[in-house]
Structure formats: structure tokens, C-alpha cells
């Protein structure tokens, strides 16, 4: 697997799918209607990816196999504070037909190398609570849980 900067044509494939998946995840996890979740996703994408591929401090990559087939995508941002430079992974996608083959693990390791090249000393990410496979993957890669939001739906 290789990671290469996302091209404009790859961005046109990834962005609408990523935005829709994010909205669906927010609706599923945050007791939102799909319309509310789509509005929230639109706000977040405008905030964190305002200039598409040219958004300052955003880094978008495409993962491909040796034959050039797209395996997935990863998007992270770099954040600077007085004390440290850190990265935040906004999106990790492995194409459905390539899931369960170790590509997510490999892509995360390659993304970590890119993040190190940019001088970051920490990586953060968010994972929706229902996504137990992703949670297991991130824990196995050394990520620690830093916050937990919980909710209970009260029935009438």
C-alpha cells in the first residue's frame, strides 16, 4: 500500500461520500434526524475543509495497492498550540470490498509516518461509540480513550 496526496478527481469521489457517511453516523449516534445530521455535517465540512484540497493544515491522502487500485482515503489536520504540534484524524475510509484485510491498520501506520514528517507529537481522532471494529483497531495501534460521552434515551 502507498499513500499519495489526494488528487482533485479523487476528492470528487471521496468528499460527497465522506460527508454523507458522517451525517449517517451522526444521525445514528446523536439522536438527530437525518436532515439535522446533514446540516451538522455540512457545517463541519465548511469549517474544517473550507478550501477543499487547498485547505490550510488539512492533509488528504489516497491509499492504493501496487496496481493503482484505490483501497481507501485518510484526512487529517495539523493543529499548533503554544506547547505542541498535534494531528487530528478526521476521516478514515477503506473501500467496502477491501475491508477486513488489514488495510485499515496499514493505512493508519502510513498516516502516522506522514504526521511525524509534519512534526506532530500526538494524534487524536473521534470514533462513534457503535463502531466497535474501529475502536478495537485504534486501541491495538496504541490509541487511548481520552473522553467518553454517554447518552440514555428516556422512553415516555
mmCIF file of C-alpha atoms in Angstrom:
data_model
loop_
_atom_site.group_PDB
_atom_site.id
_atom_site.type_symbol
_atom_site.label_atom_id
_atom_site.label_comp_id
_atom_site.label_asym_id
_atom_site.label_seq_id
_atom_site.Cartn_x
_atom_site.Cartn_y
_atom_site.Cartn_z
ATOM 1 C CA UNK A 1 0.000 0.000 0.000
ATOM 2 C CA UNK A 2 1.094 3.532 -0.703
ATOM 3 C CA UNK A 3 -0.343 6.844 0.411
ATOM 4 C CA UNK A 4 -0.283 9.698 -2.036
ATOM 5 C CA UNK A 5 -1.784 13.166 -1.849
ATOM 6 C CA UNK A 6 -5.400 13.072 -2.969
ATOM 7 C CA UNK A 7 -6.000 14.366 -6.483
ATOM 8 C CA UNK A 8 -8.887 16.611 -7.456
ATOM 9 C CA UNK A 9 -10.663 13.696 -9.183
ATOM 10 C CA UNK A 10 -10.212 11.505 -6.084
ATOM 11 C CA UNK A 11 -11.500 14.353 -3.904
ATOM 12 C CA UNK A 12 -14.656 14.480 -6.026
ATOM 13 C CA UNK A 13 -15.200 10.777 -5.268
ATOM 14 C CA UNK A 14 -14.308 10.937 -1.574
ATOM 15 C CA UNK A 15 -15.873 14.208 -0.362
ATOM 16 C CA UNK A 16 -19.599 13.635 -1.032
ATOM 17 C CA UNK A 17 -19.366 10.050 0.196
ATOM 18 C CA UNK A 18 -17.479 11.086 3.335
ATOM 19 C CA UNK A 19 -19.928 13.877 4.095
ATOM 20 C CA UNK A 20 -22.917 11.528 3.662
ATOM 21 C CA UNK A 21 -21.344 8.783 5.795
ATOM 22 C CA UNK A 22 -20.522 11.296 8.520
ATOM 23 C CA UNK A 23 -24.117 12.563 8.511
ATOM 24 C CA UNK A 24 -25.445 8.993 8.730
ATOM 25 C CA UNK A 25 -23.097 8.261 11.659
ATOM 26 C CA UNK A 26 -24.165 11.455 13.449
ATOM 27 C CA UNK A 27 -27.831 10.592 12.962
ATOM 28 C CA UNK A 28 -27.281 7.081 14.277
ATOM 29 C CA UNK A 29 -25.191 8.141 17.265
ATOM 30 C CA UNK A 30 -26.538 11.530 18.291
ATOM 31 C CA UNK A 31 -30.328 11.197 18.214
ATOM 32 C CA UNK A 32 -30.567 13.556 15.247
ATOM 33 C CA UNK A 33 -32.837 13.380 12.283
ATOM 34 C CA UNK A 34 -31.021 12.755 9.016
ATOM 35 C CA UNK A 35 -31.723 16.352 7.981
ATOM 36 C CA UNK A 36 -30.226 17.697 11.236
ATOM 37 C CA UNK A 37 -27.227 15.404 10.822
ATOM 38 C CA UNK A 38 -26.714 16.515 7.207
ATOM 39 C CA UNK A 39 -26.786 20.148 8.325
ATOM 40 C CA UNK A 40 -24.230 19.385 11.052
ATOM 41 C CA UNK A 41 -22.019 17.544 8.552
ATOM 42 C CA UNK A 42 -22.235 20.476 6.141
ATOM 43 C CA UNK A 43 -21.209 22.886 8.931
ATOM 44 C CA UNK A 44 -18.267 20.688 9.949
ATOM 45 C CA UNK A 45 -17.028 20.254 6.386
ATOM 46 C CA UNK A 46 -17.278 24.017 5.778
ATOM 47 C CA UNK A 47 -15.345 24.613 8.998
ATOM 48 C CA UNK A 48 -12.596 22.018 8.644
ATOM 49 C CA UNK A 49 -12.313 21.731 4.862
ATOM 50 C CA UNK A 50 -13.300 25.223 3.730
ATOM 51 C CA UNK A 51 -11.000 25.302 0.700
ATOM 52 C CA UNK A 52 -11.233 21.642 -0.293
ATOM 53 C CA UNK A 53 -7.867 20.148 -1.141
ATOM 54 C CA UNK A 54 -6.268 23.556 -0.614
ATOM 55 C CA UNK A 55 -7.434 23.960 2.992
ATOM 56 C CA UNK A 56 -4.545 25.112 5.126
ATOM 57 C CA UNK A 57 -3.273 22.463 7.569
ATOM 58 C CA UNK A 58 -5.526 19.762 6.083
ATOM 59 C CA UNK A 59 -3.897 16.742 4.509
ATOM 60 C CA UNK A 60 -5.859 14.319 2.365
ATOM 61 C CA UNK A 61 -4.388 11.081 1.063
ATOM 62 C CA UNK A 62 -5.475 8.194 -1.099
ATOM 63 C CA UNK A 63 -4.293 4.666 -0.319
ATOM 64 C CA UNK A 64 -3.625 2.439 -3.314
ATOM 65 C CA UNK A 65 -2.310 -1.038 -3.900
ATOM 66 C CA UNK A 66 0.587 -1.863 -6.228
ATOM 67 C CA UNK A 67 -1.662 -1.952 -9.274
ATOM 68 C CA UNK A 68 -3.014 1.538 -8.500
ATOM 69 C CA UNK A 69 -6.430 0.415 -7.270
ATOM 70 C CA UNK A 70 -7.901 2.692 -4.599
ATOM 71 C CA UNK A 71 -8.064 0.972 -1.222
ATOM 72 C CA UNK A 72 -9.178 3.932 0.848
ATOM 73 C CA UNK A 73 -8.735 7.514 1.977
ATOM 74 C CA UNK A 74 -7.498 9.356 5.046
ATOM 75 C CA UNK A 75 -7.890 13.012 6.040
ATOM 76 C CA UNK A 76 -6.091 14.663 8.918
ATOM 77 C CA UNK A 77 -5.401 18.174 10.106
ATOM 78 C CA UNK A 78 -2.420 19.656 11.885
ATOM 79 C CA UNK A 79 -3.018 21.837 14.927
ATOM 80 C CA UNK A 80 -0.451 24.073 16.596
ATOM 81 C CA UNK A 81 -0.636 25.294 20.176
ATOM 82 C CA UNK A 82 1.982 27.013 22.302
ATOM 83 C CA UNK A 83 3.066 23.695 23.771
ATOM 84 C CA UNK A 84 2.828 21.216 20.910
ATOM 85 C CA UNK A 85 2.002 20.361 17.346
ATOM 86 C CA UNK A 86 -0.619 17.661 17.015
ATOM 87 C CA UNK A 87 -2.704 15.995 14.353
ATOM 88 C CA UNK A 88 -6.368 15.128 14.320
ATOM 89 C CA UNK A 89 -7.644 12.412 12.017
ATOM 90 C CA UNK A 90 -10.991 13.484 10.625
ATOM 91 C CA UNK A 91 -11.769 10.575 8.329
ATOM 92 C CA UNK A 92 -10.526 7.066 7.613
ATOM 93 C CA UNK A 93 -12.206 5.071 4.863
ATOM 94 C CA UNK A 94 -11.399 1.648 3.498
ATOM 95 C CA UNK A 95 -13.409 0.795 0.418
ATOM 96 C CA UNK A 96 -16.051 -1.852 1.287
ATOM 97 C CA UNK A 97 -14.573 -4.561 -0.942
ATOM 98 C CA UNK A 98 -11.178 -4.166 0.779
ATOM 99 C CA UNK A 99 -12.309 -4.219 4.417
ATOM 100 C CA UNK A 100 -11.219 -6.933 6.822
ATOM 101 C CA UNK A 101 -7.878 -7.445 5.073
ATOM 102 C CA UNK A 102 -5.621 -5.336 7.297
ATOM 103 C CA UNK A 103 -5.683 -2.277 5.049
ATOM 104 C CA UNK A 104 -7.072 -0.011 7.778
ATOM 105 C CA UNK A 105 -4.161 -0.868 10.069
ATOM 106 C CA UNK A 106 -1.634 -0.336 7.295
ATOM 107 C CA UNK A 107 -3.190 2.964 6.249
ATOM 108 C CA UNK A 108 -3.161 4.242 9.830
ATOM 109 C CA UNK A 109 0.532 3.388 10.154
ATOM 110 C CA UNK A 110 1.329 5.177 6.894
ATOM 111 C CA UNK A 111 -0.708 8.193 8.001
ATOM 112 C CA UNK A 112 1.275 8.237 11.250
ATOM 113 C CA UNK A 113 4.506 8.434 9.227
ATOM 114 C CA UNK A 114 3.125 11.408 7.276
ATOM 115 C CA UNK A 115 2.060 13.070 10.526
ATOM 116 C CA UNK A 116 5.541 12.556 12.015
ATOM 117 C CA UNK A 117 7.093 14.187 8.916
ATOM 118 C CA UNK A 118 4.978 17.263 9.682
ATOM 119 C CA UNK A 119 6.439 17.465 13.191
ATOM 120 C CA UNK A 120 3.396 16.441 15.227
ATOM 121 C CA UNK A 121 3.946 14.644 18.517
ATOM 122 C CA UNK A 122 0.360 13.498 19.115
ATOM 123 C CA UNK A 123 -2.559 12.173 17.088
ATOM 124 C CA UNK A 124 -6.186 12.456 18.091
ATOM 125 C CA UNK A 125 -9.317 11.110 16.461
ATOM 126 C CA UNK A 126 -13.004 10.612 17.082
ATOM 127 C CA UNK A 127 -14.828 7.333 16.693
ATOM 128 C CA UNK A 128 -18.569 6.832 17.053
ATOM 129 C CA UNK A 129 -19.427 4.594 20.001
ATOM 130 C CA UNK A 130 -21.190 1.924 17.961
ATOM 131 C CA UNK A 131 -18.117 1.323 15.743
ATOM 132 C CA UNK A 132 -16.545 -1.439 17.809
ATOM 133 C CA UNK A 133 -14.304 -2.651 14.963
ATOM 134 C CA UNK A 134 -12.690 0.776 14.631
ATOM 135 C CA UNK A 135 -12.367 1.112 18.400
ATOM 136 C CA UNK A 136 -10.546 -2.246 18.554
ATOM 137 C CA UNK A 137 -8.265 -1.222 15.687
ATOM 138 C CA UNK A 138 -7.347 2.110 17.281
ATOM 139 C CA UNK A 139 -6.706 0.526 20.687
ATOM 140 C CA UNK A 140 -4.485 -2.097 19.048
ATOM 141 C CA UNK A 141 -2.491 0.732 17.428
ATOM 142 C CA UNK A 142 -1.864 2.353 20.818
ATOM 143 C CA UNK A 143 -4.642 4.955 20.922
ATOM 144 C CA UNK A 144 -6.046 5.622 24.383
ATOM 145 C CA UNK A 145 -9.584 6.667 25.243
ATOM 146 C CA UNK A 146 -9.460 10.290 26.399
ATOM 147 C CA UNK A 147 -13.157 11.169 26.698
ATOM 148 C CA UNK A 148 -16.404 9.233 26.732
ATOM 149 C CA UNK A 149 -19.784 10.807 26.043
ATOM 150 C CA UNK A 150 -22.774 8.721 27.018
ATOM 151 C CA UNK A 151 -26.485 9.077 26.480
ATOM 152 C CA UNK A 152 -29.642 7.342 27.590
ATOM 153 C CA UNK A 153 -32.916 7.708 25.723
ATOM 154 C CA UNK A 154 -35.847 8.095 28.083
ATOM 155 C CA UNK A 155 -38.983 6.457 26.842
ATOM 156 C CA UNK A 156 -42.336 8.127 27.535
#
